[in-house]
mmCIF file of C-alpha atoms and ligand atoms in Angstrom:
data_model
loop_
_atom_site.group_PDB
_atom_site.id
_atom_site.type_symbol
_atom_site.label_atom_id
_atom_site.label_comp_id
_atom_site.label_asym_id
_atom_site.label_seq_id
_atom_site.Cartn_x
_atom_site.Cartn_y
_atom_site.Cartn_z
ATOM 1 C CA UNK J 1 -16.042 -0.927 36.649
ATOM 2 C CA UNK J 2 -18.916 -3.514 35.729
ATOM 3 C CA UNK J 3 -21.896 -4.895 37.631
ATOM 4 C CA UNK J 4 -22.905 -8.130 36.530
ATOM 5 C CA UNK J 5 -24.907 -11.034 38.390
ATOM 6 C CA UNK J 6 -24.893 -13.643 35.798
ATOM 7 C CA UNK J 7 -26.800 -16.396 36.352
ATOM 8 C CA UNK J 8 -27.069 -19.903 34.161
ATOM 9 C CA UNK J 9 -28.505 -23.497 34.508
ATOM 10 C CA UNK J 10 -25.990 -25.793 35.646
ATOM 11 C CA UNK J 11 -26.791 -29.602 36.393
ATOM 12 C CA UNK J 12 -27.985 -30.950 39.795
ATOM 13 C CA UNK J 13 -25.147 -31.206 42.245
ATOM 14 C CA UNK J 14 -23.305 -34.459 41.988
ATOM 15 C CA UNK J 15 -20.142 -33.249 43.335
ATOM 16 C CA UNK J 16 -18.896 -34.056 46.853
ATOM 17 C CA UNK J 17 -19.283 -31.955 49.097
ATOM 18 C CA UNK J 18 -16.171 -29.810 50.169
ATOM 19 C CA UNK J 19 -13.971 -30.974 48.032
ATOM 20 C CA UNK J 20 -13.976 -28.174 45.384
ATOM 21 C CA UNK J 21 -11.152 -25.490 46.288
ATOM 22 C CA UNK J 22 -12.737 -21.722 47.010
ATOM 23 C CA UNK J 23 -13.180 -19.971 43.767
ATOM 24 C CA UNK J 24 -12.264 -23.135 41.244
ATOM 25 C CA UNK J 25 -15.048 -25.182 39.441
ATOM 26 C CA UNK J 26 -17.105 -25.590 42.250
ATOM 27 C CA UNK J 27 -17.987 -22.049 42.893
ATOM 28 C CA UNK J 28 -21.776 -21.077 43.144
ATOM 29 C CA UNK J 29 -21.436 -17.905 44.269
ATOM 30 C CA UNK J 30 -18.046 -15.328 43.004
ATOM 31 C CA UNK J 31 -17.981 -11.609 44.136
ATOM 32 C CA UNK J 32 -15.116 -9.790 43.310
ATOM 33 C CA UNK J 33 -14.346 -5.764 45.213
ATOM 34 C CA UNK J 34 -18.165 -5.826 45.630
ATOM 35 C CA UNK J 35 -19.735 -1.833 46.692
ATOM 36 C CA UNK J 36 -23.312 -0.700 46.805
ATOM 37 C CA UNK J 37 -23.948 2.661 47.311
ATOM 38 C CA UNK J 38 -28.089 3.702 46.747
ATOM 39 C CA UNK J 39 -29.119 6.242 44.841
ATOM 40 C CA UNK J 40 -29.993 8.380 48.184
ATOM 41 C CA UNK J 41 -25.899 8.325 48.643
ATOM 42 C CA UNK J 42 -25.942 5.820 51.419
ATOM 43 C CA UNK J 43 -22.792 3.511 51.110
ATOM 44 C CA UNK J 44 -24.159 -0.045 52.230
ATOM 45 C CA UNK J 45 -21.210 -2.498 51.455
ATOM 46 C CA UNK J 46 -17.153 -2.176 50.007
ATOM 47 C CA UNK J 47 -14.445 -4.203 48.924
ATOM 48 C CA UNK J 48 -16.465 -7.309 49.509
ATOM 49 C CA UNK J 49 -14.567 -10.561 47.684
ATOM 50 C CA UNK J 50 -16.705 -13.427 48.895
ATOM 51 C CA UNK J 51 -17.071 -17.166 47.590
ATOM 52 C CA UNK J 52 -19.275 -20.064 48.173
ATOM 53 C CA UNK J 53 -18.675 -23.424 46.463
ATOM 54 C CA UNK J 54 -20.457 -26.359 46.545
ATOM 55 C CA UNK J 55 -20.414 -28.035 49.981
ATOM 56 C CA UNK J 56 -19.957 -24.958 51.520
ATOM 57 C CA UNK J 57 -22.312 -23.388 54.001
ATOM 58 C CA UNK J 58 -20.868 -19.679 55.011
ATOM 59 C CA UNK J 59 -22.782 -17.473 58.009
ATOM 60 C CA UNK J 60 -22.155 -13.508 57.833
ATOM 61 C CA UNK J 61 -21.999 -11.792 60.866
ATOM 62 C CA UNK J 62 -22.530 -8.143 61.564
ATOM 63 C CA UNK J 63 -23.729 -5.079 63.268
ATOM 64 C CA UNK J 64 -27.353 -3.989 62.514
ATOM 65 C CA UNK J 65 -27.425 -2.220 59.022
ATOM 66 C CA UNK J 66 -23.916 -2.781 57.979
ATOM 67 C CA UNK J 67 -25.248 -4.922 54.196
ATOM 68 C CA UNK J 68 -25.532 -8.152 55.233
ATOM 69 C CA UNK J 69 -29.290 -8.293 53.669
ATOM 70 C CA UNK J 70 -28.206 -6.221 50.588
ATOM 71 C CA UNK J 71 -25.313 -8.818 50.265
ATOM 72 C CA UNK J 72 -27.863 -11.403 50.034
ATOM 73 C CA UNK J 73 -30.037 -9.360 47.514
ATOM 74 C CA UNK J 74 -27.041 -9.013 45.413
ATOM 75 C CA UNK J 75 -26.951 -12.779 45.344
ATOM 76 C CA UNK J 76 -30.394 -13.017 44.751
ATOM 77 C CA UNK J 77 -30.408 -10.928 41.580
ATOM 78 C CA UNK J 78 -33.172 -8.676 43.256
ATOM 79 C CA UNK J 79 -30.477 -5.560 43.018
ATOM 80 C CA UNK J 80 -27.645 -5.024 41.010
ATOM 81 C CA UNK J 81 -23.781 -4.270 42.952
ATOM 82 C CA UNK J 82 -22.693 -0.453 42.282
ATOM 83 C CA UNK J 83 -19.201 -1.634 41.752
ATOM 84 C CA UNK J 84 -17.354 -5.477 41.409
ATOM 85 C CA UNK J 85 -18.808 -8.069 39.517
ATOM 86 C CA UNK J 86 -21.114 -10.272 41.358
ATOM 87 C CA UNK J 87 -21.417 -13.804 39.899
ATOM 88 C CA UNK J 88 -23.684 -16.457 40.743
ATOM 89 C CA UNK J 89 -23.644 -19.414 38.381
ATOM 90 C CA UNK J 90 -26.927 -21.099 39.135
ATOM 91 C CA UNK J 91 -30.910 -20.229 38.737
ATOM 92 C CA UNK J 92 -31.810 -22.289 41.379
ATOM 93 C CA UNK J 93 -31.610 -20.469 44.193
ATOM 94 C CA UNK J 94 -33.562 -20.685 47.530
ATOM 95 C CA UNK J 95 -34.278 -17.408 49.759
ATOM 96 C CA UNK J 96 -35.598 -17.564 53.051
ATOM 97 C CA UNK J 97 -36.680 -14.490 55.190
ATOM 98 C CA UNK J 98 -36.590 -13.534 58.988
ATOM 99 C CA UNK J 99 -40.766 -13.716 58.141
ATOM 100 C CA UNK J 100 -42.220 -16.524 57.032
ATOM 101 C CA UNK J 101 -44.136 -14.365 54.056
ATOM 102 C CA UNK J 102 -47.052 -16.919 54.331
ATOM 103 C CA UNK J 103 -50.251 -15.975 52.828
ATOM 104 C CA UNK J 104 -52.787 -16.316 55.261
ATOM 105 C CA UNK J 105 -55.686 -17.558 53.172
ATOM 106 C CA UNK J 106 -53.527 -20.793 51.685
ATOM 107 C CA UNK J 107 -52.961 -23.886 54.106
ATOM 108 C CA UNK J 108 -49.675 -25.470 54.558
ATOM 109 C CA UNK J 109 -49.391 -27.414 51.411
ATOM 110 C CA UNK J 110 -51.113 -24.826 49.025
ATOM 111 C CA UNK J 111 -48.423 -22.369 50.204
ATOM 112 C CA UNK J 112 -45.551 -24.825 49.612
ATOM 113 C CA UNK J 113 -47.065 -25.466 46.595
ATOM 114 C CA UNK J 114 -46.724 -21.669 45.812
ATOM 115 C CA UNK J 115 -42.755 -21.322 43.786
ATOM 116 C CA UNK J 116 -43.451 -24.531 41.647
ATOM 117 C CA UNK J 117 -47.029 -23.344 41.098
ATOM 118 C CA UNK J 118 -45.103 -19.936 39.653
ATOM 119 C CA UNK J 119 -42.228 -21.436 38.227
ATOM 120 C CA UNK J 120 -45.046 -23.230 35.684
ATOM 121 C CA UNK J 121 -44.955 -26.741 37.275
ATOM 122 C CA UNK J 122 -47.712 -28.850 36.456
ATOM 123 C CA UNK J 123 -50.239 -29.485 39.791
ATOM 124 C CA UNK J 124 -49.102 -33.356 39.624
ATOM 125 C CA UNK J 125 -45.521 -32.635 39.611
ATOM 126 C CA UNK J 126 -45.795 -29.983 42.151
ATOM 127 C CA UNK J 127 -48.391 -31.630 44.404
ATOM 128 C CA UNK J 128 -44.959 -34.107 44.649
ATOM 129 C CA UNK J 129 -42.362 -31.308 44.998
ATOM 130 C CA UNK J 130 -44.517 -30.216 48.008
ATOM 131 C CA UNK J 131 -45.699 -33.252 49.819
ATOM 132 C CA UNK J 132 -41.656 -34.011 49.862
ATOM 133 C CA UNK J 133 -40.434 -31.107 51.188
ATOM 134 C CA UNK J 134 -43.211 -30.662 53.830
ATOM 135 C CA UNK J 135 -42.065 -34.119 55.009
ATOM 136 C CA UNK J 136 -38.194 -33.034 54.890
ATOM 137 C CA UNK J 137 -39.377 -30.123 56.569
ATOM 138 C CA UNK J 138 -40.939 -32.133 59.575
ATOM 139 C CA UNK J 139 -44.762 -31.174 58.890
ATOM 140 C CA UNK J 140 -46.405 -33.768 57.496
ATOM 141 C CA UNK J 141 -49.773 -33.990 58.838
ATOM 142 C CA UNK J 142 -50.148 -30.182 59.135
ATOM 143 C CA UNK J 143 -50.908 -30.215 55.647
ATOM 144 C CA UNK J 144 -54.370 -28.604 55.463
ATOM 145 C CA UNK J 145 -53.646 -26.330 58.683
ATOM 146 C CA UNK J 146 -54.012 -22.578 57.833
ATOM 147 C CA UNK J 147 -50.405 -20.105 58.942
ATOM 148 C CA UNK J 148 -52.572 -18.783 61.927
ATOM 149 C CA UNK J 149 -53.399 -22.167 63.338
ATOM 150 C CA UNK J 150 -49.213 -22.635 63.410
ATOM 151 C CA UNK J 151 -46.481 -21.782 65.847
ATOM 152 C CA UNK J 152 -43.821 -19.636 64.997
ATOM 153 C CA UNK J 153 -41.641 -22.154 64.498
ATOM 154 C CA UNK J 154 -44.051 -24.191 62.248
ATOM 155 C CA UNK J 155 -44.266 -21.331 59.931
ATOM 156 C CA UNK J 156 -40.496 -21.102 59.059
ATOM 157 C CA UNK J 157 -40.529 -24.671 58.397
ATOM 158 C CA UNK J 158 -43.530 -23.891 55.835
ATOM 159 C CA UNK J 159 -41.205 -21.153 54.555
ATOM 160 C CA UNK J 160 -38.282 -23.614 54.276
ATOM 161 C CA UNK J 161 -40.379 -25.911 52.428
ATOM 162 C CA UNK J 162 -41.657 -23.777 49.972
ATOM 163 C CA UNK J 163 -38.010 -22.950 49.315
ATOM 164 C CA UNK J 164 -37.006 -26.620 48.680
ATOM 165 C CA UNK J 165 -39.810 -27.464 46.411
ATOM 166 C CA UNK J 166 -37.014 -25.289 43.769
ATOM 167 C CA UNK J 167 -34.308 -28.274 44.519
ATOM 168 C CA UNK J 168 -31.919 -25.091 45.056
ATOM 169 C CA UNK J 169 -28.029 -25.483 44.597
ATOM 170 C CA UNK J 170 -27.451 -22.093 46.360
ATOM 171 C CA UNK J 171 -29.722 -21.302 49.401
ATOM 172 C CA UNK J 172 -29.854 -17.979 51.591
ATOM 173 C CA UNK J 173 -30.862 -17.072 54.623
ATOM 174 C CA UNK J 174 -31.642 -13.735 55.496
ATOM 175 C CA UNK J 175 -31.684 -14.206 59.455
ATOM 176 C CA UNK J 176 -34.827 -16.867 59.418
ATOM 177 C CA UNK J 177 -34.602 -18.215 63.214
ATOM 178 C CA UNK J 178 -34.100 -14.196 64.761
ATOM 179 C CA UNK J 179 -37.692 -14.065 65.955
ATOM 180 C CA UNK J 180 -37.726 -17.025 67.338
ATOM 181 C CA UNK J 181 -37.460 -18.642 70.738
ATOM 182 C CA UNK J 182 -33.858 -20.060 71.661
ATOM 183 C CA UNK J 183 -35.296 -24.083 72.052
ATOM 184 C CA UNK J 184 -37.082 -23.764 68.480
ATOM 185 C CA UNK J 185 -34.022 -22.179 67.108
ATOM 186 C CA UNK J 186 -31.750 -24.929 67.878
ATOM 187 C CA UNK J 187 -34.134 -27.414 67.405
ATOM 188 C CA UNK J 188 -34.531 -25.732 63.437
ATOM 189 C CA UNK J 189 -30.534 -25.168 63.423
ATOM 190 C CA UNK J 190 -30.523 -29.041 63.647
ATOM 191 C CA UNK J 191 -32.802 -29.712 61.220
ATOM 192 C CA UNK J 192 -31.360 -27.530 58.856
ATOM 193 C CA UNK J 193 -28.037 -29.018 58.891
ATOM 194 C CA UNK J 194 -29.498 -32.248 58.108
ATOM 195 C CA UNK J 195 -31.400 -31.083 55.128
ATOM 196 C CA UNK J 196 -27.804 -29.508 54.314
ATOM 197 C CA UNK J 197 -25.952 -32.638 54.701
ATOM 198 C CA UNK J 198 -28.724 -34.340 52.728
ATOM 199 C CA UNK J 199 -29.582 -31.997 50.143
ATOM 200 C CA UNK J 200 -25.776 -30.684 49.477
ATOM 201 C CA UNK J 201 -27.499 -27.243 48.851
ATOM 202 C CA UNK J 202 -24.678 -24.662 48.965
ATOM 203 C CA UNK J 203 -25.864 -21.839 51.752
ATOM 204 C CA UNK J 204 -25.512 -18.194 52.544
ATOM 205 C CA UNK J 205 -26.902 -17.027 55.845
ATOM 206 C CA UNK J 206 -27.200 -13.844 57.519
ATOM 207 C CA UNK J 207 -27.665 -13.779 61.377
ATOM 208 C CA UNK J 208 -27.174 -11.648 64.375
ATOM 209 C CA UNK J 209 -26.336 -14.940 67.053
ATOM 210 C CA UNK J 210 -22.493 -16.006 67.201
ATOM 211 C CA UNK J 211 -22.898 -19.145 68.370
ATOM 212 C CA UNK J 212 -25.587 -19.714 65.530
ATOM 213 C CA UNK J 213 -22.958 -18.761 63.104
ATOM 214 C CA UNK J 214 -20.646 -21.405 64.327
ATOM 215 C CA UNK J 215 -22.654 -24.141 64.820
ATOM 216 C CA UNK J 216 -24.295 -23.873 61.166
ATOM 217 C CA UNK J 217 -21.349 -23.204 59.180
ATOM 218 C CA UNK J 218 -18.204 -24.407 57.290
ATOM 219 C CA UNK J 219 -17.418 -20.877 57.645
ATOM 220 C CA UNK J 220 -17.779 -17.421 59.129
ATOM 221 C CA UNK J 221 -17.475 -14.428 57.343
ATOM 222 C CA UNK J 222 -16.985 -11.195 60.210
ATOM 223 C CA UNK J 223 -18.372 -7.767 58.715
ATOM 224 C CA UNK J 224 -17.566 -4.373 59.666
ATOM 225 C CA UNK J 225 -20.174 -1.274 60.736
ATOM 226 C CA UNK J 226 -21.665 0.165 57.661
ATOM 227 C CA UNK J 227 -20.251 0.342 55.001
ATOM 228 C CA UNK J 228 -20.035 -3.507 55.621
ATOM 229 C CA UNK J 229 -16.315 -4.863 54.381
ATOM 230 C CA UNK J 230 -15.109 -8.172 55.129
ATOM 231 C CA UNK J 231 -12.916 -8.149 58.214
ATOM 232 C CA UNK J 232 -12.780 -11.782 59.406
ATOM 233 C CA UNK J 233 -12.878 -15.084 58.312
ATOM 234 C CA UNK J 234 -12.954 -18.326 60.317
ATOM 235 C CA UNK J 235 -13.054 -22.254 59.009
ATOM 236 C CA UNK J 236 -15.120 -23.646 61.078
ATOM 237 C CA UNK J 237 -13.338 -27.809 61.671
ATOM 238 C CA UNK J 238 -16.330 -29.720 62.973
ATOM 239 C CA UNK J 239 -17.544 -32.546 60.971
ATOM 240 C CA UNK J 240 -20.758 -32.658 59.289
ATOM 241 C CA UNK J 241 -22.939 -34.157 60.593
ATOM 242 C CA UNK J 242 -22.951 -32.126 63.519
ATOM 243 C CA UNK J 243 -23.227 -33.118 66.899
ATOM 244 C CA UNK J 244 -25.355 -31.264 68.836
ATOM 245 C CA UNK J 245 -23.441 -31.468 71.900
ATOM 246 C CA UNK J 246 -20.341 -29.738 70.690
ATOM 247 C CA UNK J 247 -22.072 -26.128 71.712
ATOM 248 C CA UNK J 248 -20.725 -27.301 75.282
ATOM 249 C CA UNK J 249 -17.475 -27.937 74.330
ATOM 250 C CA UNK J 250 -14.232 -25.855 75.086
ATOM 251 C CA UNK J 251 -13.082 -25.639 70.843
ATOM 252 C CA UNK J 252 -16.493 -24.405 70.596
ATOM 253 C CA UNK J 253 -16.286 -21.834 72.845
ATOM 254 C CA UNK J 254 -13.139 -21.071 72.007
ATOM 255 C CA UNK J 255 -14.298 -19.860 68.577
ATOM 256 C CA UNK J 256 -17.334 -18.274 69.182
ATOM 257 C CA UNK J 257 -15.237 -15.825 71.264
ATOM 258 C CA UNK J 258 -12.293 -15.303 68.305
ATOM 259 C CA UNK J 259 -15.597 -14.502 66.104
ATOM 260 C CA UNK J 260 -17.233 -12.026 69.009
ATOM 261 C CA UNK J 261 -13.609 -10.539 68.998
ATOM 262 C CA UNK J 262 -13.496 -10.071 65.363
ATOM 263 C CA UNK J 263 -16.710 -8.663 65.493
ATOM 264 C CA UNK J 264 -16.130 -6.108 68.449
ATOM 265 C CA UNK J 265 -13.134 -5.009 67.023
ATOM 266 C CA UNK J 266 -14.864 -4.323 63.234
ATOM 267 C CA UNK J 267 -17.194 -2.567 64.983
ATOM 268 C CA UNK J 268 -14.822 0.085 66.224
HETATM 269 P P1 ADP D 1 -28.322 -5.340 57.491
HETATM 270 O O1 ADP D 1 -29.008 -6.449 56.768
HETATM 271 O O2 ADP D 1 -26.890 -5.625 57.789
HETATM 272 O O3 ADP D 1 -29.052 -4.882 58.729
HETATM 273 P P2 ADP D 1 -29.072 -3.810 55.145
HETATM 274 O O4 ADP D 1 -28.391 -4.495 54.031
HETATM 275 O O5 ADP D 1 -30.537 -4.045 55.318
HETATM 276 O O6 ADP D 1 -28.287 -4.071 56.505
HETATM 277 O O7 ADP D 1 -28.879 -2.229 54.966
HETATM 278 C C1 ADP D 1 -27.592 -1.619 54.897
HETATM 279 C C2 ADP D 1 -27.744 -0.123 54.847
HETATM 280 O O8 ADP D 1 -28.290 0.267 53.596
HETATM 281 C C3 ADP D 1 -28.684 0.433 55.918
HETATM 282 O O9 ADP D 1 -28.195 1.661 56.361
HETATM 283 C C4 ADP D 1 -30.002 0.605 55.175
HETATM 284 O O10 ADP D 1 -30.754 1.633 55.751
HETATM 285 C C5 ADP D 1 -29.513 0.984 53.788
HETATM 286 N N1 ADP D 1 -30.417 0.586 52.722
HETATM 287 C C6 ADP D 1 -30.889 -0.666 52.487
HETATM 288 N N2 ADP D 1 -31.668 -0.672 51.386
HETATM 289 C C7 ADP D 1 -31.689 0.613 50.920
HETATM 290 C C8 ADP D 1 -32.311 1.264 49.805
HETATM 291 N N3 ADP D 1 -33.063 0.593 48.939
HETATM 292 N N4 ADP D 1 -32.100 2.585 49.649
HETATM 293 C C9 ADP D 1 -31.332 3.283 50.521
HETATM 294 N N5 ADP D 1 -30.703 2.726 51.585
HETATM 295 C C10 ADP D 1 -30.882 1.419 51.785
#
């Protein structure tokens, strides 16, 4: 058995989105009969064959401690699979946290500015990077505020734009909108689908909320109790952009509860 997370440069995204078939050319992410076990014994993920190509945005659900994180530090690079081969075939990848990670002593735009500034850009070329982001993100104006003068929701999108100032083709999303309240959640679910639809970043995100999962995504993955193995998988059909209003419809619904099924019954 190997473990390998490969990793090289490919060129910014030109193709459309969607319209590479899972696991062909346009594949960012590849894991193949993916385990982790730690060195303390403890068995955090199996069997795990999971793809993400271009266009793609996939949500994992699951219970509490069942991998989903160490899935996404897999994909990261930041720890190796036990088992499988775990391929990612781009270095610009984006990773967001449930906590902002903000340092307290740098304002808004001197903590965007923070990835380019250790990635070696020069300050004119990342003094751009971050003024552009910060207005994708929705802050501009906020520049020169410190993270305690924020709201919670305000911090994330400092988070998110510290992210973007990489340009990433893969991005993940360790549960970033858990802590926060249900208006500023949907109100950053929004605006994260429209950076989606116009950055045609290709993301993995982790959270806890079904309806989250459904709204965001192209496509669910359902994960079992620990150790986490793949046990449902849903295309999600609603057009990108997305409407807003389709939470209140009936197809909606509809899936949210095959997904809370799927998830009940992995949990077993
Ligand atoms: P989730 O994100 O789904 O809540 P995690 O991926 O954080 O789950 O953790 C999965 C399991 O692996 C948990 O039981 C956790 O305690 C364990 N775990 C995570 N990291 C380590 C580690 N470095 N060493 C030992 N056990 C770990």
């Amino acid at each position: 058995m190997t473990s390998t997370t490969t990793t090289s440069p490919t060129p910014a995204a030109s193709a459309p989105p969607a319209a590479a078939p899972h696991g062909g050319q346009g594949t960012l992410l590849d894991f193949r009969d993916v385990a982790m076990q730690f060195p303390n014994g403890t068995v955090a993920l199996r069997g795990v064959d999971l793809t993400v190509d271009r266009g793609e945005f996939v949500t994992v659900v699951g219970p509490s401690g069942c991998g989903k994180s160490t899935l996404l530090r897999i994909a990261s690079g930041l720890e190796n699979a036990s088992e499988g081969t775990a391929e990612v075939d781009t270095d610009r990848i984006g990773y967001v946290f449930q906590d902002a990670t903000l340092l307290p002593w740098r304002n808004v735009e001197a903590n965007v500015e923070l990835l380019a500034e250790l990635n070696g850009l020069g300050a004119g070329a990342r003094r751009a990077a971050a003024a552009e982001a910060i207005e994708l993100v929705g802050l501009a104006g906020f520049e020169k505020s410190l993270p305690k003068e924020l709201s919670g929701g305000m911090r994330m999108r400092t988070s998110l734009a510290r992210s973007l100032t990489l340009d990433p083709e893969l991005f993940l999303f360790d549960e970033p909108f858990g802590a926060l309240d249900e208006i500023t959640r949907e109100r950053l679910n929004d605006e994260l689908l429209r950076l989606f639809v116009e950055k045609r970043f290709a993301g993995l995100f982790i959270t806890h909320s079904v309806s989250e999962a459904v709204y965001l995504s192209t496509r669910v993955i359902v994960m079992s109790g620990r150790p986490g193995a793949i046990v449902g998988e849903f295309d999600v059909p609603f057009p990108m952009p997305r409407d807003p209003d389709i939470r209140f419809t009936p197809e909606f619904a509809e899936l949210v509860g095959e997904v809370s099924h799927a998830l009940r019954e992995g949990h077993r």
